[in-house]
PDB file of C-alpha atoms in Angstrom:
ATOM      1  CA  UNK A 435     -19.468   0.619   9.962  1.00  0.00           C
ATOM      2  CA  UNK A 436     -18.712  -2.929  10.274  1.00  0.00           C
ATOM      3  CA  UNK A 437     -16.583  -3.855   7.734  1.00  0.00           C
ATOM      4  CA  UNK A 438     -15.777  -7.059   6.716  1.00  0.00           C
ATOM      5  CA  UNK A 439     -12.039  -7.267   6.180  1.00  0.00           C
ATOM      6  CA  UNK A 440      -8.971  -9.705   5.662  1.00  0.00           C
ATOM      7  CA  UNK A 441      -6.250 -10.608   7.665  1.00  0.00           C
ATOM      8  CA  UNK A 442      -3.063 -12.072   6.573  1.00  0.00           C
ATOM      9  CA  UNK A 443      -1.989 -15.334   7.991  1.00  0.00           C
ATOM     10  CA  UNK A 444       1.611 -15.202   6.760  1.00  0.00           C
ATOM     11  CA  UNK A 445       2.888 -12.505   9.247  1.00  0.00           C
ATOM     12  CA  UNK A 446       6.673 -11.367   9.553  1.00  0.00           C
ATOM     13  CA  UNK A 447       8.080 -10.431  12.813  1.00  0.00           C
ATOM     14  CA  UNK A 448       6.690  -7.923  14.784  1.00  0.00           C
ATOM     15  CA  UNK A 449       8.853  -4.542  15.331  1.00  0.00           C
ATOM     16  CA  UNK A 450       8.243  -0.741  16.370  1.00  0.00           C
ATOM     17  CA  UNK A 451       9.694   1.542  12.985  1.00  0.00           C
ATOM     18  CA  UNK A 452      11.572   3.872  14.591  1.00  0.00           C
ATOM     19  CA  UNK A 453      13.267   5.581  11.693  1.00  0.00           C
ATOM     20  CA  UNK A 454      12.000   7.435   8.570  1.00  0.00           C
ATOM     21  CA  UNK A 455      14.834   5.956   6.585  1.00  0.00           C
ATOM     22  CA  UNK A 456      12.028   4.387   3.491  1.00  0.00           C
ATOM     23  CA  UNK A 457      10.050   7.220   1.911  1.00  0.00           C
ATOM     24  CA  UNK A 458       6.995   4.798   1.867  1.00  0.00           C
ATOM     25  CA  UNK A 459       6.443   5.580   5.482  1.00  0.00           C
ATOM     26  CA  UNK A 460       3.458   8.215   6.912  1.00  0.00           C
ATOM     27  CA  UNK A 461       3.965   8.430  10.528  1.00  0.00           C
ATOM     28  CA  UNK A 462       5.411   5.276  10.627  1.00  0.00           C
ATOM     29  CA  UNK A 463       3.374   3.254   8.996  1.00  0.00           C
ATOM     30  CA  UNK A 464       4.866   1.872   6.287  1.00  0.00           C
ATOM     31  CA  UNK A 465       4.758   0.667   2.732  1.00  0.00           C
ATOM     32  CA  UNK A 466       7.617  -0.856   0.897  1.00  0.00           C
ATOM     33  CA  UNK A 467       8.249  -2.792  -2.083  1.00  0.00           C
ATOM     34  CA  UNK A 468      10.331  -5.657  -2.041  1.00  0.00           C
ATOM     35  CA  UNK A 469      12.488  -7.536  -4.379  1.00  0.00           C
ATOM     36  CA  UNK A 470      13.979 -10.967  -2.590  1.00  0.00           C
ATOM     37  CA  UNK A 471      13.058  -9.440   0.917  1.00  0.00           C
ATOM     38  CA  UNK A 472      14.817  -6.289   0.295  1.00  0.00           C
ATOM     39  CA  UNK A 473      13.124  -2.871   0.264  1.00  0.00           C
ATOM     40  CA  UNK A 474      13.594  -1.303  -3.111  1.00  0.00           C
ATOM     41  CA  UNK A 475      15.731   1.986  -3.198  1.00  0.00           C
ATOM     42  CA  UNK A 476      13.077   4.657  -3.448  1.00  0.00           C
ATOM     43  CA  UNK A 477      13.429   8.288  -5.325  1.00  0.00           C
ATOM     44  CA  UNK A 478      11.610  11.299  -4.590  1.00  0.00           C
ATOM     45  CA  UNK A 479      10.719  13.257  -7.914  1.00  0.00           C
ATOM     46  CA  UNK A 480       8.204  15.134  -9.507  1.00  0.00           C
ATOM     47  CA  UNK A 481       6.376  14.845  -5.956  1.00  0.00           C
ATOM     48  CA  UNK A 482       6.365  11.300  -6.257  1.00  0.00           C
ATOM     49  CA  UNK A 483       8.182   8.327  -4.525  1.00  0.00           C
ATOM     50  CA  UNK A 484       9.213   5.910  -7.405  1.00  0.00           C
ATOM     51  CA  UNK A 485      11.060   2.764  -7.240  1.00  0.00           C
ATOM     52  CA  UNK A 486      12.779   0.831 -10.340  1.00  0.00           C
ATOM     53  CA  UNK A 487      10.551  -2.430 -11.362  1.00  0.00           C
ATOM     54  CA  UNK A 488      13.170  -5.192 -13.037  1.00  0.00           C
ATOM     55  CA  UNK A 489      11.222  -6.708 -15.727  1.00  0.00           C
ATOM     56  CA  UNK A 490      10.167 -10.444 -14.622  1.00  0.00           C
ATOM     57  CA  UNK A 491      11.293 -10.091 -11.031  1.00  0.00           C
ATOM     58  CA  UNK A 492       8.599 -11.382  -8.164  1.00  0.00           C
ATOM     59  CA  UNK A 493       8.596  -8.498  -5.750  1.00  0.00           C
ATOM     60  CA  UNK A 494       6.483  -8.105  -2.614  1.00  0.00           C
ATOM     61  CA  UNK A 495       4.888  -5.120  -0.662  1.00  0.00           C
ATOM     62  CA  UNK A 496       5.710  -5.049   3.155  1.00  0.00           C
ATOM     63  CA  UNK A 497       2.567  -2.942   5.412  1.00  0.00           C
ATOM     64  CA  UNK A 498       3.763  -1.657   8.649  1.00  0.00           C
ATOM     65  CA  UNK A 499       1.035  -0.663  11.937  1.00  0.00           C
ATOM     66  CA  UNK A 500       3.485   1.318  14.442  1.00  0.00           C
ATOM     67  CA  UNK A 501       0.701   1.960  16.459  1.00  0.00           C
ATOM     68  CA  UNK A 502      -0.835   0.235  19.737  1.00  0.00           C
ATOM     69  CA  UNK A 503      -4.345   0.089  17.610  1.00  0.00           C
ATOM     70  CA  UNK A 504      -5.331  -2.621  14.956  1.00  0.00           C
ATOM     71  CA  UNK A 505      -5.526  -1.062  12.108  1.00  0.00           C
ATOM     72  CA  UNK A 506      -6.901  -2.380   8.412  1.00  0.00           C
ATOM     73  CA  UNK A 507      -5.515  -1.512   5.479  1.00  0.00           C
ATOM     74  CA  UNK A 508      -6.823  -0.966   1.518  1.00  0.00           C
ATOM     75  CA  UNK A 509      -4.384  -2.257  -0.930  1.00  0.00           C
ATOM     76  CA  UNK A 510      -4.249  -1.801  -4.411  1.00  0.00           C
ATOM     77  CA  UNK A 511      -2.169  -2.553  -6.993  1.00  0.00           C
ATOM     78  CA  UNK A 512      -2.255  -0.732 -10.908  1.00  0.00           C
ATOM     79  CA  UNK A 513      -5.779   0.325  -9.290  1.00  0.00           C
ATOM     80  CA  UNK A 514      -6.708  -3.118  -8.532  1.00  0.00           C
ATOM     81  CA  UNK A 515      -7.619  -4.726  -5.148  1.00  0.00           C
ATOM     82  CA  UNK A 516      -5.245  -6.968  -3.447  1.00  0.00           C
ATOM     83  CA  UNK A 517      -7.877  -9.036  -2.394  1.00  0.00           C
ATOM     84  CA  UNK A 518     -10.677  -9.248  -4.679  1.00  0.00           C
ATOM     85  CA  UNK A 519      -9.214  -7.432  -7.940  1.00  0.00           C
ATOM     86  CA  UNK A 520     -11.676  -4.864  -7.600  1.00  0.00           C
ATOM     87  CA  UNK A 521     -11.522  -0.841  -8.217  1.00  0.00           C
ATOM     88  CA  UNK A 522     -13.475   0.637  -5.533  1.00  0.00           C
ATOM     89  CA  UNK A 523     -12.557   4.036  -3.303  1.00  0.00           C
ATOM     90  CA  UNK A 524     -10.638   2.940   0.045  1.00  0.00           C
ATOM     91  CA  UNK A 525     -13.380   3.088   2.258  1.00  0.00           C
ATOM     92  CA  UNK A 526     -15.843   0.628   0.501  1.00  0.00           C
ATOM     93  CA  UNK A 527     -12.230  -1.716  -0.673  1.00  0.00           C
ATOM     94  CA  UNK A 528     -11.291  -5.051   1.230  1.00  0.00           C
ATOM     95  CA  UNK A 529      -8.713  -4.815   3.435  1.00  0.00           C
ATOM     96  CA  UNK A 530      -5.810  -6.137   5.296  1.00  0.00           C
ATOM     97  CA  UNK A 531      -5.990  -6.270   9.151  1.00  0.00           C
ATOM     98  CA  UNK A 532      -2.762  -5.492  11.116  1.00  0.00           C
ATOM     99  CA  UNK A 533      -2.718  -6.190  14.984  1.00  0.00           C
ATOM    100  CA  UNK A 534      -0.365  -3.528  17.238  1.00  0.00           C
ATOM    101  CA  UNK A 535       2.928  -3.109  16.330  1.00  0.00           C
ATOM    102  CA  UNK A 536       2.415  -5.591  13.144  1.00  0.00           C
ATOM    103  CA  UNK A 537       3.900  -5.957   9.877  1.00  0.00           C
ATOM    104  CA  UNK A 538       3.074  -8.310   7.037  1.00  0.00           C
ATOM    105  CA  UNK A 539       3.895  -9.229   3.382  1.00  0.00           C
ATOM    106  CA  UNK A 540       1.697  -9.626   0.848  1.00  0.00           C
ATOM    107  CA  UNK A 541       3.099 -11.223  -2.217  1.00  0.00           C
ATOM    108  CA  UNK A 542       0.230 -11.259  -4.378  1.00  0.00           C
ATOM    109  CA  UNK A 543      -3.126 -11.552  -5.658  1.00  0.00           C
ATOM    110  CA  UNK A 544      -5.054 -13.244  -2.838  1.00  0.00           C
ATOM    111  CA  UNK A 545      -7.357 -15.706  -5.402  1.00  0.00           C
ATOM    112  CA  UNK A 546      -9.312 -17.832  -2.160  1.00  0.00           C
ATOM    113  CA  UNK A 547      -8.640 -18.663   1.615  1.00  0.00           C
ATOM    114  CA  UNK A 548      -5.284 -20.243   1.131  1.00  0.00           C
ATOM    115  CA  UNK A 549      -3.522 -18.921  -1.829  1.00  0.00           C
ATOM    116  CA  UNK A 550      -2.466 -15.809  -3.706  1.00  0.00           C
ATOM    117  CA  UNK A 551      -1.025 -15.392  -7.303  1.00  0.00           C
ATOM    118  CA  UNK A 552       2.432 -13.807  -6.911  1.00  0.00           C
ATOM    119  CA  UNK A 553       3.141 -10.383  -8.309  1.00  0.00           C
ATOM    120  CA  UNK A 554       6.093 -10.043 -10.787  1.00  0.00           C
ATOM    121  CA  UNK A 555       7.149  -7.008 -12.761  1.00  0.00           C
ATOM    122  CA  UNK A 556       5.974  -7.066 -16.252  1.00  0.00           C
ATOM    123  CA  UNK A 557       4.866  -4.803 -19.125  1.00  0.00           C
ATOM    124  CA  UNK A 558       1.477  -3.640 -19.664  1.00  0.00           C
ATOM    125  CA  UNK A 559       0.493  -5.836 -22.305  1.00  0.00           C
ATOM    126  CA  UNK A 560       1.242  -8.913 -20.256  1.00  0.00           C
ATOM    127  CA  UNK A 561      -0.333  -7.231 -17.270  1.00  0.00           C
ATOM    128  CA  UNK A 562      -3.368  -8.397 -14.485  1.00  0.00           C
ATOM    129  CA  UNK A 563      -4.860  -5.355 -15.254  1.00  0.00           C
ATOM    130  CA  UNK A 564      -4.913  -5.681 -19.130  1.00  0.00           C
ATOM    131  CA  UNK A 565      -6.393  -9.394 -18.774  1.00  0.00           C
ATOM    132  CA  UNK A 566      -9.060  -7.441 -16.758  1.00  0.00           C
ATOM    133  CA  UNK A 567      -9.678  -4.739 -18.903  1.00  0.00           C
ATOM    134  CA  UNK A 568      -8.600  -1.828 -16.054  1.00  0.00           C
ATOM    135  CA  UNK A 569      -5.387  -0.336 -17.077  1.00  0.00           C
ATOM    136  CA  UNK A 570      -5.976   2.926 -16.564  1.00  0.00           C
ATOM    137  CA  UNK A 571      -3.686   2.908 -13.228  1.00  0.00           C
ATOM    138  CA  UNK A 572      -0.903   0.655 -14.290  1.00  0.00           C
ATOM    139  CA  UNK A 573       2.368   1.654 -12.466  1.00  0.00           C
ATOM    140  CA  UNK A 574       1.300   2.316  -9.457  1.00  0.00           C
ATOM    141  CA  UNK A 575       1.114   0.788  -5.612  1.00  0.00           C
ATOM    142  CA  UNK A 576      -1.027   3.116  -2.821  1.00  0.00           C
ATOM    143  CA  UNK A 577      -2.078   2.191   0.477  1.00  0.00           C
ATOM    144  CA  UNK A 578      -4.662   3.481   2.876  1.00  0.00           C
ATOM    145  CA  UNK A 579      -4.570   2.859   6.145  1.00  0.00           C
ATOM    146  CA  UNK A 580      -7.873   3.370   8.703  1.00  0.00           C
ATOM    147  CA  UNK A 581      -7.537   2.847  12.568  1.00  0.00           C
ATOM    148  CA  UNK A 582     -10.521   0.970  14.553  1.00  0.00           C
ATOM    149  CA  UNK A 583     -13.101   2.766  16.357  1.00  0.00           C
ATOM    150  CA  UNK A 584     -12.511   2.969  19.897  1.00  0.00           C
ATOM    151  CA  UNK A 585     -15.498   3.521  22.595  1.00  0.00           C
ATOM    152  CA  UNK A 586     -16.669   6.413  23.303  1.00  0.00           C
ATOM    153  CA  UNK A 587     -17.431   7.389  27.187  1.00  0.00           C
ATOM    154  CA  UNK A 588     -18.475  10.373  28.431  1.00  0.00           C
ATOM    155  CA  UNK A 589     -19.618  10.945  32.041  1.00  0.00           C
ATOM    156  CA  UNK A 590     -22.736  12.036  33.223  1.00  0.00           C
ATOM    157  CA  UNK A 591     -22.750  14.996  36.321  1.00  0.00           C
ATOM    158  CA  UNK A 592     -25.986  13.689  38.119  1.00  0.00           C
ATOM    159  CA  UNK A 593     -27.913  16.590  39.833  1.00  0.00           C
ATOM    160  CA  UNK A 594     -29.257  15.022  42.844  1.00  0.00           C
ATOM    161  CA  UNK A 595     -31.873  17.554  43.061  1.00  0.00           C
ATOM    162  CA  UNK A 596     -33.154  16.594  39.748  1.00  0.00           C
ATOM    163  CA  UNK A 597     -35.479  13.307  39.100  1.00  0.00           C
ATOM    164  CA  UNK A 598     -32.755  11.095  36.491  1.00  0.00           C
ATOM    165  CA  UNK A 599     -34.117  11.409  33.418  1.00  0.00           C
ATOM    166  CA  UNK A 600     -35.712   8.347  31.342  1.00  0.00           C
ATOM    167  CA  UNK A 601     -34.698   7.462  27.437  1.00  0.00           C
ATOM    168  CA  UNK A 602     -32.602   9.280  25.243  1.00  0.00           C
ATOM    169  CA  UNK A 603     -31.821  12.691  24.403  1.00  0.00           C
ATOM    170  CA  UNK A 604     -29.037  14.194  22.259  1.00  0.00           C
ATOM    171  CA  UNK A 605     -27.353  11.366  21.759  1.00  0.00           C
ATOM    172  CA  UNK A 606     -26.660  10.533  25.082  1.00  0.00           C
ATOM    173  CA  UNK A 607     -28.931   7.683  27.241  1.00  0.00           C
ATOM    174  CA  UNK A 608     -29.532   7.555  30.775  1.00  0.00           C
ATOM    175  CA  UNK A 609     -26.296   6.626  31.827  1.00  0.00           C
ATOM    176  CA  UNK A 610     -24.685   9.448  29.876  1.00  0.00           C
ATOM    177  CA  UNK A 611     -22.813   7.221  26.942  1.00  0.00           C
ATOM    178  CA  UNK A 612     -23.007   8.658  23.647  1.00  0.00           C
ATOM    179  CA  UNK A 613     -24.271   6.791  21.262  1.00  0.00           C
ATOM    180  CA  UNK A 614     -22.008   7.373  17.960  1.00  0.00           C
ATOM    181  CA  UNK A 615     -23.609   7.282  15.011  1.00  0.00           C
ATOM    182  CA  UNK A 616     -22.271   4.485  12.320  1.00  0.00           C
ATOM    183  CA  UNK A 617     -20.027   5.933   9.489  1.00  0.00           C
ATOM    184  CA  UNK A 618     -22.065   5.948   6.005  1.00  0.00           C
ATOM    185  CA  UNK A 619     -20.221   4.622   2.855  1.00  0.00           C
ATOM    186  CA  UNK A 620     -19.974   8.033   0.502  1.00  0.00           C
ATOM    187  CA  UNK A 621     -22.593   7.454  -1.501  1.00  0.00           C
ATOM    188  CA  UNK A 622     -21.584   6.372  -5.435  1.00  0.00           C
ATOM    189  CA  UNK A 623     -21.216   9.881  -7.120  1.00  0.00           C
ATOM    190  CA  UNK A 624     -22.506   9.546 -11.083  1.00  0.00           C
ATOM    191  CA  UNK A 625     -19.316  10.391 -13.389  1.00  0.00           C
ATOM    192  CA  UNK A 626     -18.886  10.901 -17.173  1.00  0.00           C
ATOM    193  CA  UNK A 627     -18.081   8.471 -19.162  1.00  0.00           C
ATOM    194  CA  UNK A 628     -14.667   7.349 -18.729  1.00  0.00           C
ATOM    195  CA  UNK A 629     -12.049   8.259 -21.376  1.00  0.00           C
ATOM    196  CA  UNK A 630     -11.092   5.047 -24.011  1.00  0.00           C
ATOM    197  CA  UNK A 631      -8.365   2.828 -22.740  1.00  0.00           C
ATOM    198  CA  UNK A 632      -4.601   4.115 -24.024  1.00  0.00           C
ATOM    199  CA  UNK A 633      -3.011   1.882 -26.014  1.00  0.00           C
ATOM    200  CA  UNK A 634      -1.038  -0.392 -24.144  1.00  0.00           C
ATOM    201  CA  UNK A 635       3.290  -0.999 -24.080  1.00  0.00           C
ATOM    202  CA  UNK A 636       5.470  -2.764 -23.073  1.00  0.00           C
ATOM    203  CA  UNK A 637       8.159  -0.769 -22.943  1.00  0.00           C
ATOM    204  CA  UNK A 638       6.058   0.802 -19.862  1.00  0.00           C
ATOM    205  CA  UNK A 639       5.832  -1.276 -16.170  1.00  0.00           C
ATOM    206  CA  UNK A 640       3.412  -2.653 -14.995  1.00  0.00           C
ATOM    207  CA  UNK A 641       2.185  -6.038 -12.446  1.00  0.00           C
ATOM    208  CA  UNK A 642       1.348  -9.193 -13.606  1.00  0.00           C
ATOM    209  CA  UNK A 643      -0.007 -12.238 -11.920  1.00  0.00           C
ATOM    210  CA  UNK A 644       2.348 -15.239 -11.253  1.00  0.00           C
ATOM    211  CA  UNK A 645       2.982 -18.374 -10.088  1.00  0.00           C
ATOM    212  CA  UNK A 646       0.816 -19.778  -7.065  1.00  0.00           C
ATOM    213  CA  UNK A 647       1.693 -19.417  -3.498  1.00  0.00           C
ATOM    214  CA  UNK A 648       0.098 -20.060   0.126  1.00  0.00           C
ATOM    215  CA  UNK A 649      -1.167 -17.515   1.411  1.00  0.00           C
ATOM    216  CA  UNK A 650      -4.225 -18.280   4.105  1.00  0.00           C
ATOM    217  CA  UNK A 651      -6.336 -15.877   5.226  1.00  0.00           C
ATOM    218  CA  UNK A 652      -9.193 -15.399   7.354  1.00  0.00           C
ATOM    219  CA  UNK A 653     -12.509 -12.656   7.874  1.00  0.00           C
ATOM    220  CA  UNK A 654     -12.465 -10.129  10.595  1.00  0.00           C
ATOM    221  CA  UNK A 655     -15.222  -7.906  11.582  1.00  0.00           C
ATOM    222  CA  UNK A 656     -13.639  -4.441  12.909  1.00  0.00           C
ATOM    223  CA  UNK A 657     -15.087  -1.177  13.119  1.00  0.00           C
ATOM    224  CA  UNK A 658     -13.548   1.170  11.495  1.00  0.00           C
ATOM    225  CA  UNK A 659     -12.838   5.593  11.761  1.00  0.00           C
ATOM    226  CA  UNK A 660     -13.499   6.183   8.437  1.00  0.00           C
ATOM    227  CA  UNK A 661     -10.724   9.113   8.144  1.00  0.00           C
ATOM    228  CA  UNK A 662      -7.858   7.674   7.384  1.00  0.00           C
ATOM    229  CA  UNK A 663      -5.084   8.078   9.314  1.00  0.00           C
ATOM    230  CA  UNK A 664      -2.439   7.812   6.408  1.00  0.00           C
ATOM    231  CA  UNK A 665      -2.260   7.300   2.523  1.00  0.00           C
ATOM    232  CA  UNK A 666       0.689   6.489   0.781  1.00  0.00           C
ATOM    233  CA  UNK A 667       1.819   6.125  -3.122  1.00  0.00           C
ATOM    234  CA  UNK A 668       4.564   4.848  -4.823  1.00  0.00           C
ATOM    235  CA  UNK A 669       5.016   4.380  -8.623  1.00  0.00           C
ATOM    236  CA  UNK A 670       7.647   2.312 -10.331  1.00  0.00           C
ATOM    237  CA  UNK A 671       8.754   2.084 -13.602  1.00  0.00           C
ATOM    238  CA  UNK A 672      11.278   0.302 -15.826  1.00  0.00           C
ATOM    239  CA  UNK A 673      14.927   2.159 -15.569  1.00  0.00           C
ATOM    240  CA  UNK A 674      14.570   3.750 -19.081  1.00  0.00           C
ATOM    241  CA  UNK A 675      11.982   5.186 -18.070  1.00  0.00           C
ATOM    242  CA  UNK A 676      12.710   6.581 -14.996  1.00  0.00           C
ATOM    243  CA  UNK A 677      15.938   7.822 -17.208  1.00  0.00           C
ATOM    244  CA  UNK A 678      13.383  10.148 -19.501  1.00  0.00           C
ATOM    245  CA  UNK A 679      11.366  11.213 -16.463  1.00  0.00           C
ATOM    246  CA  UNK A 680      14.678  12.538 -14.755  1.00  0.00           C
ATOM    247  CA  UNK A 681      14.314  10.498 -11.948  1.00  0.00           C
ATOM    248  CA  UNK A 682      17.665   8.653 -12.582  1.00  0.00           C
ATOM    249  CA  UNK A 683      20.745  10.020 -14.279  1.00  0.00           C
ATOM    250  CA  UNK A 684      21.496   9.752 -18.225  1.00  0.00           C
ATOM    251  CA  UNK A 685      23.710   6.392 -17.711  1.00  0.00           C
ATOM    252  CA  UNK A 686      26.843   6.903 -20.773  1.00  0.00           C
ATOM    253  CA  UNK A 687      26.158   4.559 -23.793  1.00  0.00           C
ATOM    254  CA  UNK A 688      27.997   1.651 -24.424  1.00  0.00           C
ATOM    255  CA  UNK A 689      29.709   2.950 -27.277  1.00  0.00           C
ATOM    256  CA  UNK A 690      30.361   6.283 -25.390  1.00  0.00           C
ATOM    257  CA  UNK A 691      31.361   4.041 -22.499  1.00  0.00           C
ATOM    258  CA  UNK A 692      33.983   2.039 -24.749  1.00  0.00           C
ATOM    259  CA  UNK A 693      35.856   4.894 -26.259  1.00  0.00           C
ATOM    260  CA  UNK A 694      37.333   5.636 -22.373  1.00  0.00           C
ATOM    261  CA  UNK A 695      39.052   2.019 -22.725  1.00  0.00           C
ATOM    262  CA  UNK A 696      43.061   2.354 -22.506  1.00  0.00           C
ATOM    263  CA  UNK A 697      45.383  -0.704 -22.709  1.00  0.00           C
ATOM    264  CA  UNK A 698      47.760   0.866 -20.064  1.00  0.00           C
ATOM    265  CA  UNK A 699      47.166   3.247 -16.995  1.00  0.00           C
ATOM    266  CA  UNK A 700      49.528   6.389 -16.382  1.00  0.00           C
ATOM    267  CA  UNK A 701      52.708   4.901 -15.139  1.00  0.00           C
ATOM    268  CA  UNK A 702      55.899   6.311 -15.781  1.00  0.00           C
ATOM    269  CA  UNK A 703      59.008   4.843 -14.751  1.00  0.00           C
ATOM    270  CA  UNK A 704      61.490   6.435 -12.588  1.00  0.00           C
ATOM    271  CA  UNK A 705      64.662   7.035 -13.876  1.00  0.00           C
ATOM    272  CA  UNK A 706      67.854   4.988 -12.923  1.00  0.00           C
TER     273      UNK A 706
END
């Protein structure tokens, strides 16, 4: 399949991961969210990798090829395209095009060639996704990653006793080249109705869409595998609730906190 992808324009440095030290990383490749360039501390629980969102903080996602292949990659964000905002499966989304050994940033909504919306950390009232009317994945960042197709040779053991045949014949021509058939979209599967939208809170995370910011871009054509060669999730939440999920500790309450305030420490003079 030729799919018609995106590449980002604003690219970091490149660099080989060499360490599993971020849980957003699938054999090396890499997603991380960032708050002021710094990768968010991430917690495994409940078989999930979450991270804490500060509410009104600008944060970032960093996608990381290890690999000596270009790769492209499907973005979402609360369910929602990157690129064009849309809620697709991986395979048929837009993606983002990484060259060998690449890393980028995206820092938000890409809105036309040269500029993106930034993300920020909001509640779910105040939310992309509630503007839009999708808020059914609110919370949550995933990335797919798919590696390009590389040719296919195979070679052909010429019997010289035999006339060379003419044309083709299981899959192979004259020369002995397969001929790989093109991947097929999965064909849109007919689904019950969906469920009515939950009522929304802000007391719950979610990603809204900020300020302006350049961001150019431009379209590649690459061929994609369509298996993907890794999938990663991370959720994030505000701290009180990762408190009543268990993902962080029960923090003391102020008051509780207060009541362990002394106006002098132990000290006990020696006699003369």
């Amino acid at each position: 399949m030729k799919d018609l992808t995106i590449k980002s324009m604003l690219l970091v440095s490149l660099f080989m991961l060499c360490t599993n030290a971020f849980a957003g990383v699938v054999s090396g490749y890499g997603l991380n969210v960032l708050v002021n360039g710094d990768p968010r501390t991430e917690y495994h629980s409940r078989d999930s990798v979450y991270v804490e969102a500060i509410r009104g903080k600008e944060f970032s996602i960093r996608l990381t090829n290890p690999t000596p292949y270009r790769v492209a990659v499907a973005l979402s964000v609360d369910g929602l395209n990157t690129i064009d905002a849309k809620h697709t499966t991986a395979w048929n989304a837009s993606k983002w095009v990484l060259e060998p050994y690449e890393s980028t940033v995206i820092s938000g909504w890409q809105v036309n060639g040269s500029s993106a919306r930034r993300f920020f950390f909001t509640g779910e009232k105040q939310s992309y996704g509630a503007a839009l009317g999708q808020t059914a994945n609110l919370g949550v960042i995933e990335a797919v990653y798919y590696r390009e197709r590389q040719p296919s040779v195979s070679y052909y053991n010429r019997q010289w006793d035999q006339e060379p045949s003419s044309g083709t014949r299981g899959g192979k021509d004259s020369f002995g080249y397969s001929e790989q058939p093109r991947p097929v979209p999965p064909a849109a599967r007919s689904e019950a109705a969906p469920p009515p939208e939950p009522k929304l809170s802000d007391d719950y995370a979610a990603t809204g869409m900020g300020r302006r910011t350049r961001h150019e871009v431009e379209n590649v054509d690459i061929d994609l595998d369509p298996q993907p060669v890794a999938s990663m999730r991370i959720r994030y939440e505000f701290h009180q609730q990762l408190v009543k999920l268990g993902v962080l500790p029960v923090s003391p309450r102020p008051i509780e906190r207060r009541e362990q305030a002394r106006g002098f420490g132990n000290y006990c003079p020696e006699p003369d």
